[in-house]
XYZ file of C-alpha atoms in Angstrom:
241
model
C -10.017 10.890 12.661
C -9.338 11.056 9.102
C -11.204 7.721 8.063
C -14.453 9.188 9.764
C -17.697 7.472 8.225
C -15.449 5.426 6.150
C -15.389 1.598 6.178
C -12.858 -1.168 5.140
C -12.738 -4.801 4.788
C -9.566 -6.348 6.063
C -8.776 -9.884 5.546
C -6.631 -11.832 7.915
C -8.127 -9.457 10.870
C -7.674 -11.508 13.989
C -4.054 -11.605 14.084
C -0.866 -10.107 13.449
C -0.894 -6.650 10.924
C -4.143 -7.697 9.896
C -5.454 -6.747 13.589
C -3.149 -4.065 14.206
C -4.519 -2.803 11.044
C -8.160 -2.983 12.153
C -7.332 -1.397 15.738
C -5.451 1.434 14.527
C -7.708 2.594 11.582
C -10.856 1.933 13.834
C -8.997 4.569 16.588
C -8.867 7.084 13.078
C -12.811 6.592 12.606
C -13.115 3.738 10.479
C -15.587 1.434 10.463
C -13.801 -1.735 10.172
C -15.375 -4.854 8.696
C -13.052 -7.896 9.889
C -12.830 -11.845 7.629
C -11.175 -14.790 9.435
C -11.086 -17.925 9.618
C -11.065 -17.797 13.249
C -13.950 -16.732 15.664
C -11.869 -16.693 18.627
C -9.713 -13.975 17.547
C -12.336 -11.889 15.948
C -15.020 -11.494 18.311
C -11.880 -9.949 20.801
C -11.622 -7.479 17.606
C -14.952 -6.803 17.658
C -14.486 -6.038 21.601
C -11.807 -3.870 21.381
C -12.942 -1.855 18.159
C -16.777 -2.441 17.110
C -16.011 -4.193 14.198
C -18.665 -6.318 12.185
C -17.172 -9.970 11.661
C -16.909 -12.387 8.817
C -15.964 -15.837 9.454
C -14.879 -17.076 6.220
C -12.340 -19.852 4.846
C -10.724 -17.561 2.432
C -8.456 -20.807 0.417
C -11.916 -21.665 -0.586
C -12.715 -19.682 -3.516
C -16.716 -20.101 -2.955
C -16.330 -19.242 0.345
C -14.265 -16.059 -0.156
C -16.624 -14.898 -2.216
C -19.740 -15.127 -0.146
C -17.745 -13.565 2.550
C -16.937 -10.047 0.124
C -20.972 -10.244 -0.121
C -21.406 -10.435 3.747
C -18.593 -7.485 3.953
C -20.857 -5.576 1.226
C -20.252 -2.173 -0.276
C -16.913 -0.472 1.759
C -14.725 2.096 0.431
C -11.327 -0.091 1.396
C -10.386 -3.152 1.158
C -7.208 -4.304 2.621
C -5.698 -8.053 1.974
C -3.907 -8.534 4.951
C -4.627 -12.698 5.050
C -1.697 -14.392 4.430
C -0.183 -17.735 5.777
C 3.440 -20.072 5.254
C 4.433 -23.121 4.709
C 8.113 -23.316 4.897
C 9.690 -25.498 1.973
C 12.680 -25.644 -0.347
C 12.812 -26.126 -4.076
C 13.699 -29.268 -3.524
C 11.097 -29.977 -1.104
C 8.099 -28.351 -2.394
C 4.832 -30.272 -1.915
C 1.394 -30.272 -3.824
C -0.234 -29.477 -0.145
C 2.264 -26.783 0.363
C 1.747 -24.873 -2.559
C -2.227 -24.957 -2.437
C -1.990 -23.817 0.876
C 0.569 -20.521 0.235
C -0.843 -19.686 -3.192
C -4.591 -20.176 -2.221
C -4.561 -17.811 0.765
C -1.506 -15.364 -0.338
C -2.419 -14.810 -4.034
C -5.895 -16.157 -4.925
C -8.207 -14.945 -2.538
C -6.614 -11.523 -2.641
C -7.149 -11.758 -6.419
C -10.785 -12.780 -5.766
C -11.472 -10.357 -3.046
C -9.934 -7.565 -5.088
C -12.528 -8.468 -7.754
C -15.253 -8.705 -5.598
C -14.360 -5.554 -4.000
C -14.039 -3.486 -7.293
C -17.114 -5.177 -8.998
C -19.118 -3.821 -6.036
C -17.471 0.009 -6.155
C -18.191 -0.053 -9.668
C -21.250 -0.614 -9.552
C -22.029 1.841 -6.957
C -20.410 4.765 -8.900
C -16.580 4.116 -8.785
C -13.696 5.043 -6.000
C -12.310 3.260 -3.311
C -8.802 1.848 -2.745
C -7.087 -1.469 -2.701
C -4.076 -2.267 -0.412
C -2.137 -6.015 -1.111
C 0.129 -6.509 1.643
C 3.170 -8.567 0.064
C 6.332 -8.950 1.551
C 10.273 -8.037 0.673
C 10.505 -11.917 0.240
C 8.940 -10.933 -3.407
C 12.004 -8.969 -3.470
C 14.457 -10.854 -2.552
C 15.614 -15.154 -2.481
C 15.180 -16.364 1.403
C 15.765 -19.741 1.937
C 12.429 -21.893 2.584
C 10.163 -19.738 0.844
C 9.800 -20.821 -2.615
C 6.115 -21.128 -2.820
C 5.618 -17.563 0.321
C 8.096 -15.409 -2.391
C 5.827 -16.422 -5.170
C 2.614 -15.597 -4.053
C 4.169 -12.080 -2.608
C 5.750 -11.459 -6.147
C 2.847 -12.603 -8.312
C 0.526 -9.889 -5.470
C 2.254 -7.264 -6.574
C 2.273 -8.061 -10.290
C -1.507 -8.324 -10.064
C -1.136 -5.272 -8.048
C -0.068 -3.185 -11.243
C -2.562 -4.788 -13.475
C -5.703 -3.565 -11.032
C -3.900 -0.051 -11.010
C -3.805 -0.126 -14.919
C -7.569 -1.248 -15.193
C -9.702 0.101 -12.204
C -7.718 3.569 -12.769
C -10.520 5.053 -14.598
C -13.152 3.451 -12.308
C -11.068 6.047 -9.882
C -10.179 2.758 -7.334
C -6.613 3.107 -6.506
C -4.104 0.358 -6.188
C -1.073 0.048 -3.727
C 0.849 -2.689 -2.126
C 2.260 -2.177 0.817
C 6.035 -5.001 1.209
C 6.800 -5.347 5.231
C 10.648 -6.701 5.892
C 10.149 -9.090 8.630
C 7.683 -8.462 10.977
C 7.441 -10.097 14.253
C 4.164 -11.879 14.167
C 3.232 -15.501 15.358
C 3.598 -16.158 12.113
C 7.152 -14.827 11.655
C 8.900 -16.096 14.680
C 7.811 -19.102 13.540
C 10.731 -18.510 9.870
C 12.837 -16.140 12.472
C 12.897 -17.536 15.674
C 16.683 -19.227 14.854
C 19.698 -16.784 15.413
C 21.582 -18.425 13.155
C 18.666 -17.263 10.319
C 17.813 -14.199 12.115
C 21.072 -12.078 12.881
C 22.153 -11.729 9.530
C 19.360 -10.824 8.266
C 18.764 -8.150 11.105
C 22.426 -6.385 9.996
C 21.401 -5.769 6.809
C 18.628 -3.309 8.425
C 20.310 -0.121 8.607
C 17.554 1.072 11.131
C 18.955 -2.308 13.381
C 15.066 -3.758 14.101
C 12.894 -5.885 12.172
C 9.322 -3.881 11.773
C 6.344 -4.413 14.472
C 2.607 -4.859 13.278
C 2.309 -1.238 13.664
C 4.964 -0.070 11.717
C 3.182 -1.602 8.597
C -0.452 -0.850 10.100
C 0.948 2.837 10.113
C 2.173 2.607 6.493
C -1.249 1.117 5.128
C -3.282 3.671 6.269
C -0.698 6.163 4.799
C -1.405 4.381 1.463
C -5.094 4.722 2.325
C -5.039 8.910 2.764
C -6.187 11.131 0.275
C -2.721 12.002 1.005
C -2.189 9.693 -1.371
C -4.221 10.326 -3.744
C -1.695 10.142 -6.996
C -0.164 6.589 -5.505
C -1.288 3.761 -7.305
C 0.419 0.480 -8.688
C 2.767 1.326 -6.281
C 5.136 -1.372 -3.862
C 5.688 0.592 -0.600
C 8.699 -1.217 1.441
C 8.776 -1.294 5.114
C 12.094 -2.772 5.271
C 14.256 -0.378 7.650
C 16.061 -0.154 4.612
C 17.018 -3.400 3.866
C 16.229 -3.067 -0.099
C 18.491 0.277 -0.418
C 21.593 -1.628 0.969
């Protein structure tokens, strides 16, 4: 019970490590405050773990914001909200890059800033986790405008360590290898694509939602408490080989 009488914000709660997230930190005393887009899949979180709900279109930057006002004051925020649109260089659309950059990057950017402009002002602390992805990492095929977004997360990552340091709000992003999501088996669900990407994990699985759940609320702890600007990778070891 080591989050006991804290709360967090997580965005992209209904699904995948976003609700993994949610249900593991709620079973370690957190009060969990879930935004989605969809209904549906939060009001089962709220069933299974008491969580207050935000529906919210989070590519809208208006609507992101009023959402971090509904969430109000929490000590965590996670961005877990994330979506794909799989396209080459070559093939690269206007609608596909609005889509990936104005759910993966900009409304974490804006609901980082929401989130520290409210700790701020009520006396400072708190923690930030941006979950990225080793595709920030490393060139896959198909995800120009995904590796982007994960890259330019954990650049801004660094810059909110550097400047909400002193305002004693901690910084950390958290980079999963592939994990097998709805969304993921969509990019991995070939063999062809997936096996040789799976050798090159010398722990021989790609991660599960609660491998990186796990990880996050490592990066939460006071255990923690000297991390910040940090990229934690979940990879099995994919980056050390």
């Amino acid at each position: 019970m080591e989050f006991e009488g804290k709360s967090v914000i997580i965005t992209g709660a209904g699904k995948g490590i976003g609700r993994s997230t949610a249900i593991l930190l709620a079973q370690r005393g957190a009060r969990i405050v879930g935004i989605n887009r969809s209904r549906e899949t939060l009001e089962s979180l709220r069933e299974e773990t008491g969580a207050r709900i935000v529906i919210a279109d989070l590519s809208d930057p208006a609507g992101a914001r009023a959402a971090m006002q509904q969430a109000g004051i929490c000590d965590y925020l996670i961005n877990c909200a994330g979506t794909n649109v799989l396209e080459t260089t070559l093939d690269m659309t206007d609608e596909g890059y609005e889509t990936v950059l104005g759910i993966n990057l900009r409304a974490a950017l804006i609901c980082s800033q929401e989130f520290a402009r409210a700790r701020i002002a009520a006396g400072g602390g708190g923690v930030i986790v941006n979950v990225t992805s080793i595709a920030g990492h490393r060139g896959f095929p198909d995800h120009l405008c995904y590796a982007a977004s994960k890259a330019g997360l954990e650049g801004a990552t660094r810059v909110m360590a550097k400047e909400l340091g002193p305002h004693g709000i901690r910084a950390v992003a958290v980079a999963p290898t592939v994990t097998m999501t709805e969304l993921a088996a969509v990019a991995w669900s070939d063999p062809a694509k997936a096996d040789p990407m799976m050798v090159r994990h010398p722990i021989g699985r790609f991660a599960d939602p609660e491998d990186v759940a796990r990880s996050i609320a490592m990066a939460m702890s006071d255990d923690a408490a000297m991390v910040t600007g940090s990229v934690i990778t979940v990879d099995g070891g994919f980056l050390a080989v």
